[in-house]
Amino acid sequence: MTESEQRNALIQKMPTGPGVYQMVDEAGVVVYVGKARNIRNRIRSHFQNADTDAKTRAMVRQIHDIHATLTHTETEALLLESNLIKRHKPRYNVLLRDDKSYPYIFLSRNHDYPRLAFHRGPQKEKGRYFGPYPSAGAVRETLKLMQKIFPVRQCEDTFFANRSRPCLQYQIERCSGPCTGEVDEDTYREYVRQAELFLAGRNEELDRELTERMEQAAAEMRFEEAARLRDQIRAIRRVQEHQHVSGGNGDHDVIAVRMEAGMACVQVFFIRGGRNLGNRGFFPSHTEGVPPEAVLQAFLTQFYDDKPVPPSVVVNRPLEEKEALEEAFAERMERKVTITHPQRGEKRHWVAMAEHNADNALQRRISDSASLEARYQALADALGLEAPPERMECFDISHTRGEGTVASCVVFDREGPRKSDYRRFNIRDIEPGDDYAAMEQALSRRYGRLKREGAPLPDLVIVDGGQGQLHVAERVFEELQISGVELLGVSKGPERRPGEEDLWQPGQAHAFSLDPHAKALHLLQQIRDEAHRFAVSGHRQRRSKARRESALDGIPGVGGKRKKALLSHFGGLKGIRAAGVEDLQKVEGISRSLAERIYAEFHSGSNG
């Protein structure tokens, strides 16, 4: 059967209804996911476009089979497509690399004296969440500002429960001191209410309230209180001037895409309660040859896959499937969601602001990309590679005198670090301090799994170390029968100074070095240092966990459940050590006698 006949047979197998299709290669790897009102017609168009579009032609050459899934509605198809893209990360789909959850400001509800806190992750605790904010820095800056205006505590509950005198924050007038009774509960609740109004964007209401109270205090000759209220009003107005968005009452996300040189930048501005909480830029991959409208639509489906959607989403491009997106978002949020593409008015100014930021970020990215591309080419030249590596993986080992050994694997592609693909390996069952055995275990686990799963392998594997570590890597790859992957050892030079690294390649009896200012060396230093950082942080976490658990393991009556309850209640070993017998008794499952045993364990002479 000819290639054309095979394609026609494949097309004829496809259903004619709406749904989602997955194109897979000979190894069974999904290379593209799409949706269509008529799956058969859409598949046919892919093969027809292969004659004129290089990207589609490359994709079509890899297609071995196509799996189709029919859905009842376009909305169902949209949601299924988004889930499949997120799961498989196909190499020919526009992909959003956004592996971070977004931070919020959390106002607790389960305490007589609620606190304001930084929060990231599932919203399980009872309270109110404000955000999302574009970065941790934006949350910290807002919390710092809140301390100056509203004296609401931001300390952990365990810290609060164990105070005998006010802390530094009270001394510098950044907290009202509820931990030691410096403020009565009613007054504190009023501070909390004001902070909540501010975070909810109800600044005008708050301004009006405080102004009336200031005037009343002045009329009653309570001048000190009037001055305090005056300063508070001024501070709130300064913030409002800085963050207020004209015509921006309510919650909106303003999203703009800009494209140049085959790259795309998407800027998102987060507006909540009329306040601009900040913005964040994204650079989706696989965008070359894709229209801006398609990039924007792919971004929206992936960006909001695991995030709350505000009632209003403002975009800079018209979307072909606007109604289907609105319906999908509304169904998930259980309320109305509108997507608008404004041509004039205040919202158009918001869009222009997002476009301007996207243009600036894109120009910087293009410049950085040219610099990064030069580094990759320089590395290929230095190592004698046929082409610059598309994907590199680097390994490092970290331990303290053999304790808590952890191996790291960091991944770089042509866009730089790919943190979602980083991996750590807890090394077990080796002689403490045996770095060669640790490296062998990490490499065997990593590439044994990739080979079993038929996953893509890197072009270059770097091990932190000299000839010995390189020989370990060669042995592992030989045992796994993996070929075509370049190996490199990077060790510190005789004086262990940056810029004097020794490089080891298979088959060479001696190391070689590069000029300290060489672009290739700078790239190797970057990936080596990143592997070291990731290994050290993993080792510290493992060692800390082991020590924390061992301190409780020796206490009769403290099993896994009670240990977990203690650590959760006090926030860690430090909190348990600081707790009294009465405090320990408050934890579920801890009796008086057990509390005394725990206290004695941490305060006896041997544990002093």
PDB file of N, CA and C in Angstrom, residues 521-552:
ATOM      1  N   LEU A 521      31.778  27.516  28.289  1.00  0.00           N
ATOM      2  CA  LEU A 521      32.060  27.264  29.700  1.00  0.00           C
ATOM      3  C   LEU A 521      31.013  27.916  30.593  1.00  0.00           C
ATOM      4  N   HIS A 522      30.574  29.109  30.239  1.00  0.00           N
ATOM      5  CA  HIS A 522      29.546  29.783  31.027  1.00  0.00           C
ATOM      6  C   HIS A 522      28.254  28.957  31.070  1.00  0.00           C
ATOM      7  N   LEU A 523      27.899  28.337  29.942  1.00  0.00           N
ATOM      8  CA  LEU A 523      26.694  27.505  29.902  1.00  0.00           C
ATOM      9  C   LEU A 523      26.877  26.276  30.785  1.00  0.00           C
ATOM     10  N   LEU A 524      28.055  25.635  30.714  1.00  0.00           N
ATOM     11  CA  LEU A 524      28.307  24.465  31.543  1.00  0.00           C
ATOM     12  C   LEU A 524      28.305  24.825  33.026  1.00  0.00           C
ATOM     13  N   GLN A 525      28.874  25.970  33.360  1.00  0.00           N
ATOM     14  CA  GLN A 525      28.861  26.413  34.758  1.00  0.00           C
ATOM     15  C   GLN A 525      27.435  26.649  35.238  1.00  0.00           C
ATOM     16  N   GLN A 526      26.601  27.220  34.383  1.00  0.00           N
ATOM     17  CA  GLN A 526      25.214  27.497  34.762  1.00  0.00           C
ATOM     18  C   GLN A 526      24.457  26.215  35.076  1.00  0.00           C
ATOM     19  N   ILE A 527      24.561  25.217  34.199  1.00  0.00           N
ATOM     20  CA  ILE A 527      23.792  23.978  34.419  1.00  0.00           C
ATOM     21  C   ILE A 527      24.407  23.180  35.571  1.00  0.00           C
ATOM     22  N   ARG A 528      25.755  23.203  35.707  1.00  0.00           N
ATOM     23  CA  ARG A 528      26.405  22.501  36.823  1.00  0.00           C
ATOM     24  C   ARG A 528      26.007  23.125  38.166  1.00  0.00           C
ATOM     25  N   ASP A 529      26.011  24.462  38.229  1.00  0.00           N
ATOM     26  CA  ASP A 529      25.644  25.149  39.474  1.00  0.00           C
ATOM     27  C   ASP A 529      24.177  24.929  39.823  1.00  0.00           C
ATOM     28  N   GLU A 530      23.332  24.855  38.803  1.00  0.00           N
ATOM     29  CA  GLU A 530      21.907  24.606  39.051  1.00  0.00           C
ATOM     30  C   GLU A 530      21.700  23.189  39.592  1.00  0.00           C
ATOM     31  N   ALA A 531      22.439  22.221  39.050  1.00  0.00           N
ATOM     32  CA  ALA A 531      22.353  20.844  39.556  1.00  0.00           C
ATOM     33  C   ALA A 531      22.835  20.777  41.003  1.00  0.00           C
ATOM     34  N   HIS A 532      23.893  21.515  41.311  1.00  0.00           N
ATOM     35  CA  HIS A 532      24.415  21.537  42.688  1.00  0.00           C
ATOM     36  C   HIS A 532      23.397  22.150  43.645  1.00  0.00           C
ATOM     37  N   ARG A 533      22.815  23.285  43.242  1.00  0.00           N
ATOM     38  CA  ARG A 533      21.814  23.944  44.097  1.00  0.00           C
ATOM     39  C   ARG A 533      20.636  23.013  44.367  1.00  0.00           C
ATOM     40  N   PHE A 534      20.163  22.340  43.336  1.00  0.00           N
ATOM     41  CA  PHE A 534      18.985  21.475  43.463  1.00  0.00           C
ATOM     42  C   PHE A 534      19.300  20.251  44.323  1.00  0.00           C
ATOM     43  N   ALA A 535      20.523  19.733  44.208  1.00  0.00           N
ATOM     44  CA  ALA A 535      20.917  18.584  45.029  1.00  0.00           C
ATOM     45  C   ALA A 535      21.054  18.979  46.492  1.00  0.00           C
ATOM     46  N   VAL A 536      21.677  20.121  46.749  1.00  0.00           N
ATOM     47  CA  VAL A 536      21.888  20.563  48.138  1.00  0.00           C
ATOM     48  C   VAL A 536      20.562  20.824  48.830  1.00  0.00           C
ATOM     49  N   SER A 537      19.632  21.491  48.135  1.00  0.00           N
ATOM     50  CA  SER A 537      18.331  21.778  48.756  1.00  0.00           C
ATOM     51  C   SER A 537      17.577  20.487  49.052  1.00  0.00           C
ATOM     52  N   GLY A 538      17.685  19.500  48.157  1.00  0.00           N
ATOM     53  CA  GLY A 538      17.042  18.207  48.407  1.00  0.00           C
ATOM     54  C   GLY A 538      17.673  17.465  49.568  1.00  0.00           C
ATOM     55  N   HIS A 539      18.990  17.518  49.648  1.00  0.00           N
ATOM     56  CA  HIS A 539      19.691  16.875  50.764  1.00  0.00           C
ATOM     57  C   HIS A 539      19.303  17.498  52.096  1.00  0.00           C
ATOM     58  N   ARG A 540      19.236  18.815  52.144  1.00  0.00           N
ATOM     59  CA  ARG A 540      18.878  19.483  53.400  1.00  0.00           C
ATOM     60  C   ARG A 540      17.469  19.114  53.840  1.00  0.00           C
ATOM     61  N   GLN A 541      16.560  19.027  52.875  1.00  0.00           N
ATOM     62  CA  GLN A 541      15.187  18.640  53.210  1.00  0.00           C
ATOM     63  C   GLN A 541      15.148  17.221  53.760  1.00  0.00           C
ATOM     64  N   ARG A 542      15.887  16.324  53.118  1.00  0.00           N
ATOM     65  CA  ARG A 542      15.880  14.931  53.572  1.00  0.00           C
ATOM     66  C   ARG A 542      16.504  14.791  54.957  1.00  0.00           C
ATOM     67  N   ARG A 543      17.632  15.486  55.169  1.00  0.00           N
ATOM     68  CA  ARG A 543      18.307  15.411  56.461  1.00  0.00           C
ATOM     69  C   ARG A 543      17.443  16.015  57.561  1.00  0.00           C
ATOM     70  N   SER A 544      16.810  17.152  57.263  1.00  0.00           N
ATOM     71  CA  SER A 544      15.952  17.803  58.249  1.00  0.00           C
ATOM     72  C   SER A 544      14.775  16.921  58.616  1.00  0.00           C
ATOM     73  N   LYS A 545      14.175  16.301  57.604  1.00  0.00           N
ATOM     74  CA  LYS A 545      13.029  15.418  57.862  1.00  0.00           C
ATOM     75  C   LYS A 545      13.444  14.225  58.724  1.00  0.00           C
ATOM     76  N   ALA A 546      14.604  13.637  58.404  1.00  0.00           N
ATOM     77  CA  ALA A 546      15.074  12.472  59.155  1.00  0.00           C
ATOM     78  C   ALA A 546      15.321  12.829  60.614  1.00  0.00           C
ATOM     79  N   ARG A 547      15.937  13.982  60.851  1.00  0.00           N
ATOM     80  CA  ARG A 547      16.231  14.376  62.224  1.00  0.00           C
ATOM     81  C   ARG A 547      14.966  14.740  62.983  1.00  0.00           C
ATOM     82  N   ARG A 548      14.043  15.397  62.269  1.00  0.00           N
ATOM     83  CA  ARG A 548      12.782  15.780  62.911  1.00  0.00           C
ATOM     84  C   ARG A 548      12.007  14.539  63.336  1.00  0.00           C
ATOM     85  N   GLU A 549      11.985  13.545  62.466  1.00  0.00           N
ATOM     86  CA  GLU A 549      11.231  12.335  62.777  1.00  0.00           C
ATOM     87  C   GLU A 549      11.924  11.518  63.866  1.00  0.00           C
ATOM     88  N   SER A 550      13.254  11.465  63.828  1.00  0.00           N
ATOM     89  CA  SER A 550      13.951  10.621  64.794  1.00  0.00           C
ATOM     90  C   SER A 550      13.798  11.163  66.212  1.00  0.00           C
ATOM     91  N   ALA A 551      13.655  12.477  66.358  1.00  0.00           N
ATOM     92  CA  ALA A 551      13.510  13.062  67.687  1.00  0.00           C
ATOM     93  C   ALA A 551      12.221  12.616  68.356  1.00  0.00           C
ATOM     94  N   LEU A 552      11.223  12.270  67.602  1.00  0.00           N
ATOM     95  CA  LEU A 552       9.941  11.824  68.151  1.00  0.00           C
ATOM     96  C   LEU A 552       9.812  10.305  68.165  1.00  0.00           C
TER      97      LEU A 552
END
